[in-house]
PDB file of C-alpha atoms in Angstrom:
ATOM      1  CA  MET A 917       8.490  -1.090   4.587  1.00  0.00           C
ATOM      2  CA  ILE A 918       5.080  -1.836   3.061  1.00  0.00           C
ATOM      3  CA  ARG A 919       2.546  -2.618   5.781  1.00  0.00           C
ATOM      4  CA  VAL A 920      -0.042  -5.146   4.615  1.00  0.00           C
ATOM      5  CA  GLY A 921      -3.252  -6.513   6.062  1.00  0.00           C
ATOM      6  CA  VAL A 922      -4.715  -9.855   5.012  1.00  0.00           C
ATOM      7  CA  ILE A 923      -8.460 -10.321   5.231  1.00  0.00           C
ATOM      8  CA  GLY A 924      -9.699 -13.877   4.973  1.00  0.00           C
ATOM      9  CA  LEU A 925      -7.417 -16.638   6.204  1.00  0.00           C
ATOM     10  CA  GLY A 926      -8.767 -19.640   4.361  1.00  0.00           C
ATOM     11  CA  ARG A 927      -6.448 -21.653   2.144  1.00  0.00           C
ATOM     12  CA  MET A 928      -5.695 -18.796  -0.285  1.00  0.00           C
ATOM     13  CA  GLY A 929      -5.555 -16.118   2.397  1.00  0.00           C
ATOM     14  CA  MET A 930      -3.045 -18.124   4.389  1.00  0.00           C
ATOM     15  CA  LEU A 931      -1.028 -18.630   1.203  1.00  0.00           C
ATOM     16  CA  HIS A 932      -1.009 -14.852   0.646  1.00  0.00           C
ATOM     17  CA  LEU A 933       0.101 -14.345   4.256  1.00  0.00           C
ATOM     18  CA  MET A 934       2.943 -16.837   3.924  1.00  0.00           C
ATOM     19  CA  SER A 935       4.027 -15.335   0.583  1.00  0.00           C
ATOM     20  CA  CYS A 936       4.121 -11.813   2.024  1.00  0.00           C
ATOM     21  CA  ARG A 937       6.337 -13.004   4.861  1.00  0.00           C
ATOM     22  CA  LYS A 938       8.957 -14.049   2.283  1.00  0.00           C
ATOM     23  CA  ILE A 939       9.094 -10.680   0.482  1.00  0.00           C
ATOM     24  CA  ASP A 940      11.746  -8.247   1.651  1.00  0.00           C
ATOM     25  CA  GLY A 941      10.243  -4.881   2.492  1.00  0.00           C
ATOM     26  CA  VAL A 942       6.766  -6.268   3.238  1.00  0.00           C
ATOM     27  CA  GLN A 943       5.362  -6.747   6.719  1.00  0.00           C
ATOM     28  CA  VAL A 944       1.967  -8.258   7.492  1.00  0.00           C
ATOM     29  CA  VAL A 945       0.807  -6.092  10.368  1.00  0.00           C
ATOM     30  CA  GLY A 946      -2.783  -7.249  10.699  1.00  0.00           C
ATOM     31  CA  VAL A 947      -5.223  -9.975   9.727  1.00  0.00           C
ATOM     32  CA  ALA A 948      -8.952 -10.527   9.940  1.00  0.00           C
ATOM     33  CA  ASP A 949     -10.991 -13.710   9.817  1.00  0.00           C
ATOM     34  CA  SER A 950     -14.081 -15.086  11.527  1.00  0.00           C
ATOM     35  CA  SER A 951     -12.141 -18.195  12.566  1.00  0.00           C
ATOM     36  CA  LYS A 952     -10.332 -17.815  15.872  1.00  0.00           C
ATOM     37  CA  LYS A 953      -8.223 -20.853  14.944  1.00  0.00           C
ATOM     38  CA  SER A 954      -6.968 -19.082  11.791  1.00  0.00           C
ATOM     39  CA  LEU A 955      -6.271 -15.907  13.759  1.00  0.00           C
ATOM     40  CA  ALA A 956      -4.238 -17.921  16.268  1.00  0.00           C
ATOM     41  CA  LYS A 957      -2.163 -19.377  13.398  1.00  0.00           C
ATOM     42  CA  ALA A 958      -1.460 -15.873  12.086  1.00  0.00           C
ATOM     43  CA  LYS A 959      -0.437 -14.673  15.540  1.00  0.00           C
ATOM     44  CA  ALA A 960       1.891 -17.681  15.857  1.00  0.00           C
ATOM     45  CA  LEU A 961       3.499 -16.513  12.608  1.00  0.00           C
ATOM     46  CA  GLY A 962       4.229 -13.125  14.146  1.00  0.00           C
ATOM     47  CA  VAL A 963       1.251 -11.017  13.088  1.00  0.00           C
ATOM     48  CA  ASP A 964       0.520  -8.541  15.882  1.00  0.00           C
ATOM     49  CA  LYS A 965      -3.063  -7.494  15.191  1.00  0.00           C
ATOM     50  CA  ALA A 966      -5.864  -9.992  14.600  1.00  0.00           C
ATOM     51  CA  TYR A 967      -9.540  -9.148  14.229  1.00  0.00           C
ATOM     52  CA  VAL A 968     -12.692 -11.256  13.959  1.00  0.00           C
ATOM     53  CA  ASP A 969     -14.434  -8.393  12.108  1.00  0.00           C
ATOM     54  CA  TYR A 970     -12.547  -7.182   9.025  1.00  0.00           C
ATOM     55  CA  HIS A 971     -14.135  -3.735   9.326  1.00  0.00           C
ATOM     56  CA  GLU A 972     -11.947  -3.107  12.373  1.00  0.00           C
ATOM     57  CA  LEU A 973      -8.794  -3.655  10.320  1.00  0.00           C
ATOM     58  CA  LEU A 974      -9.957  -1.528   7.378  1.00  0.00           C
ATOM     59  CA  GLU A 975     -11.029   1.307   9.653  1.00  0.00           C
ATOM     60  CA  ARG A 976      -7.416   1.747  10.811  1.00  0.00           C
ATOM     61  CA  PRO A 977      -5.875   2.874   7.511  1.00  0.00           C
ATOM     62  CA  SER A 978      -2.997   4.662   9.244  1.00  0.00           C
ATOM     63  CA  ASP A 979      -1.706   1.203  10.254  1.00  0.00           C
ATOM     64  CA  LEU A 980      -1.729  -0.102   6.654  1.00  0.00           C
ATOM     65  CA  ASP A 981      -0.417   0.700   3.194  1.00  0.00           C
ATOM     66  CA  ALA A 982      -2.261  -2.115   1.424  1.00  0.00           C
ATOM     67  CA  VAL A 983      -4.721  -4.902   2.025  1.00  0.00           C
ATOM     68  CA  ILE A 984      -5.130  -8.338   0.475  1.00  0.00           C
ATOM     69  CA  LEU A 985      -8.756  -9.403   0.284  1.00  0.00           C
ATOM     70  CA  SER A 986      -9.250 -13.161   0.245  1.00  0.00           C
ATOM     71  CA  LEU A 987     -12.913 -13.381   1.081  1.00  0.00           C
ATOM     72  CA  PRO A 988     -15.909 -15.278  -0.293  1.00  0.00           C
ATOM     73  CA  ASN A 989     -17.096 -13.808  -3.608  1.00  0.00           C
ATOM     74  CA  PHE A 990     -20.245 -12.225  -2.177  1.00  0.00           C
ATOM     75  CA  MET A 991     -18.080 -10.115   0.186  1.00  0.00           C
ATOM     76  CA  HIS A 992     -15.720  -8.681  -2.438  1.00  0.00           C
ATOM     77  CA  PHE A 993     -17.772  -5.637  -3.428  1.00  0.00           C
ATOM     78  CA  GLU A 994     -18.253  -4.243   0.092  1.00  0.00           C
ATOM     79  CA  SER A 995     -14.703  -4.948   1.250  1.00  0.00           C
ATOM     80  CA  VAL A 996     -13.067  -3.441  -1.864  1.00  0.00           C
ATOM     81  CA  LYS A 997     -15.262  -0.357  -1.516  1.00  0.00           C
ATOM     82  CA  LEU A 998     -14.429   0.116   2.168  1.00  0.00           C
ATOM     83  CA  ALA A 999     -10.692  -0.385   1.574  1.00  0.00           C
ATOM     84  CA  LEU A1000     -10.652   2.150  -1.274  1.00  0.00           C
ATOM     85  CA  GLU A1001     -12.689   4.655   0.740  1.00  0.00           C
ATOM     86  CA  ASN A1002     -10.025   4.399   3.449  1.00  0.00           C
ATOM     87  CA  GLY A1003      -7.272   5.174   0.943  1.00  0.00           C
ATOM     88  CA  LEU A1004      -5.727   1.711   0.880  1.00  0.00           C
ATOM     89  CA  ASN A1005      -4.082  -0.058  -2.018  1.00  0.00           C
ATOM     90  CA  VAL A1006      -6.054  -3.246  -2.690  1.00  0.00           C
ATOM     91  CA  PHE A1007      -5.229  -6.710  -3.971  1.00  0.00           C
ATOM     92  CA  ALA A1008      -8.554  -8.469  -4.453  1.00  0.00           C
ATOM     93  CA  GLU A1009      -9.202 -11.960  -5.669  1.00  0.00           C
ATOM     94  CA  LYS A1010     -11.586 -12.469  -8.561  1.00  0.00           C
ATOM     95  CA  PRO A1011     -14.366 -11.814  -9.176  1.00  0.00           C
ATOM     96  CA  LEU A1012     -14.398  -8.168  -8.189  1.00  0.00           C
ATOM     97  CA  ALA A1013     -18.147  -8.396  -7.646  1.00  0.00           C
ATOM     98  CA  PRO A1014     -20.802 -11.094  -8.125  1.00  0.00           C
ATOM     99  CA  LEU A1015     -23.008  -8.929 -10.361  1.00  0.00           C
ATOM    100  CA  LEU A1016     -22.078  -6.799 -13.357  1.00  0.00           C
ATOM    101  CA  VAL A1017     -23.679  -3.673 -11.878  1.00  0.00           C
ATOM    102  CA  SER A1018     -21.545  -4.028  -8.748  1.00  0.00           C
ATOM    103  CA  ALA A1019     -18.418  -4.563 -10.825  1.00  0.00           C
ATOM    104  CA  VAL A1020     -19.140  -1.389 -12.812  1.00  0.00           C
ATOM    105  CA  ARG A1021     -19.525   0.569  -9.566  1.00  0.00           C
ATOM    106  CA  SER A1022     -16.274  -0.909  -8.256  1.00  0.00           C
ATOM    107  CA  TYR A1023     -14.547   0.125 -11.486  1.00  0.00           C
ATOM    108  CA  GLY A1024     -15.605   3.721 -10.814  1.00  0.00           C
ATOM    109  CA  TRP A1025     -14.080   3.620  -7.334  1.00  0.00           C
ATOM    110  CA  LEU A1026     -10.947   2.055  -8.750  1.00  0.00           C
ATOM    111  CA  ARG A1027     -10.536   4.875 -11.254  1.00  0.00           C
ATOM    112  CA  THR A1028     -11.098   7.469  -8.526  1.00  0.00           C
ATOM    113  CA  ALA A1029      -8.602   5.763  -6.201  1.00  0.00           C
ATOM    114  CA  ALA A1030      -6.003   5.586  -8.967  1.00  0.00           C
ATOM    115  CA  GLY A1031      -6.148   9.365  -9.269  1.00  0.00           C
ATOM    116  CA  ARG A1032      -5.150  10.013  -5.666  1.00  0.00           C
TER     117      ARG A1032
END
């Protein structure tokens, strides 16, 4: 069973959540979003752990195998970095980072993470 977290429950994040629920061998075990209404929807769909602060979800890597990041563009760099530092597999929406320098740094972390 692949344990997945979904961070960001806007339109695309909710779509990712619903898609994961339909894949055999995948379980969404946690979500994070600043909207309590979105968190309540996820809980109604059977997700056990819901956090207002996504850092709380990423700082529990033993609960997760992978994370889907569906956040506003300006948050991609920090969230990808934190997920990789915690040893998680990451699915991140584009762009990886808003600035080229940040994307280059992220690429370095990606290469390091791929070697683990």
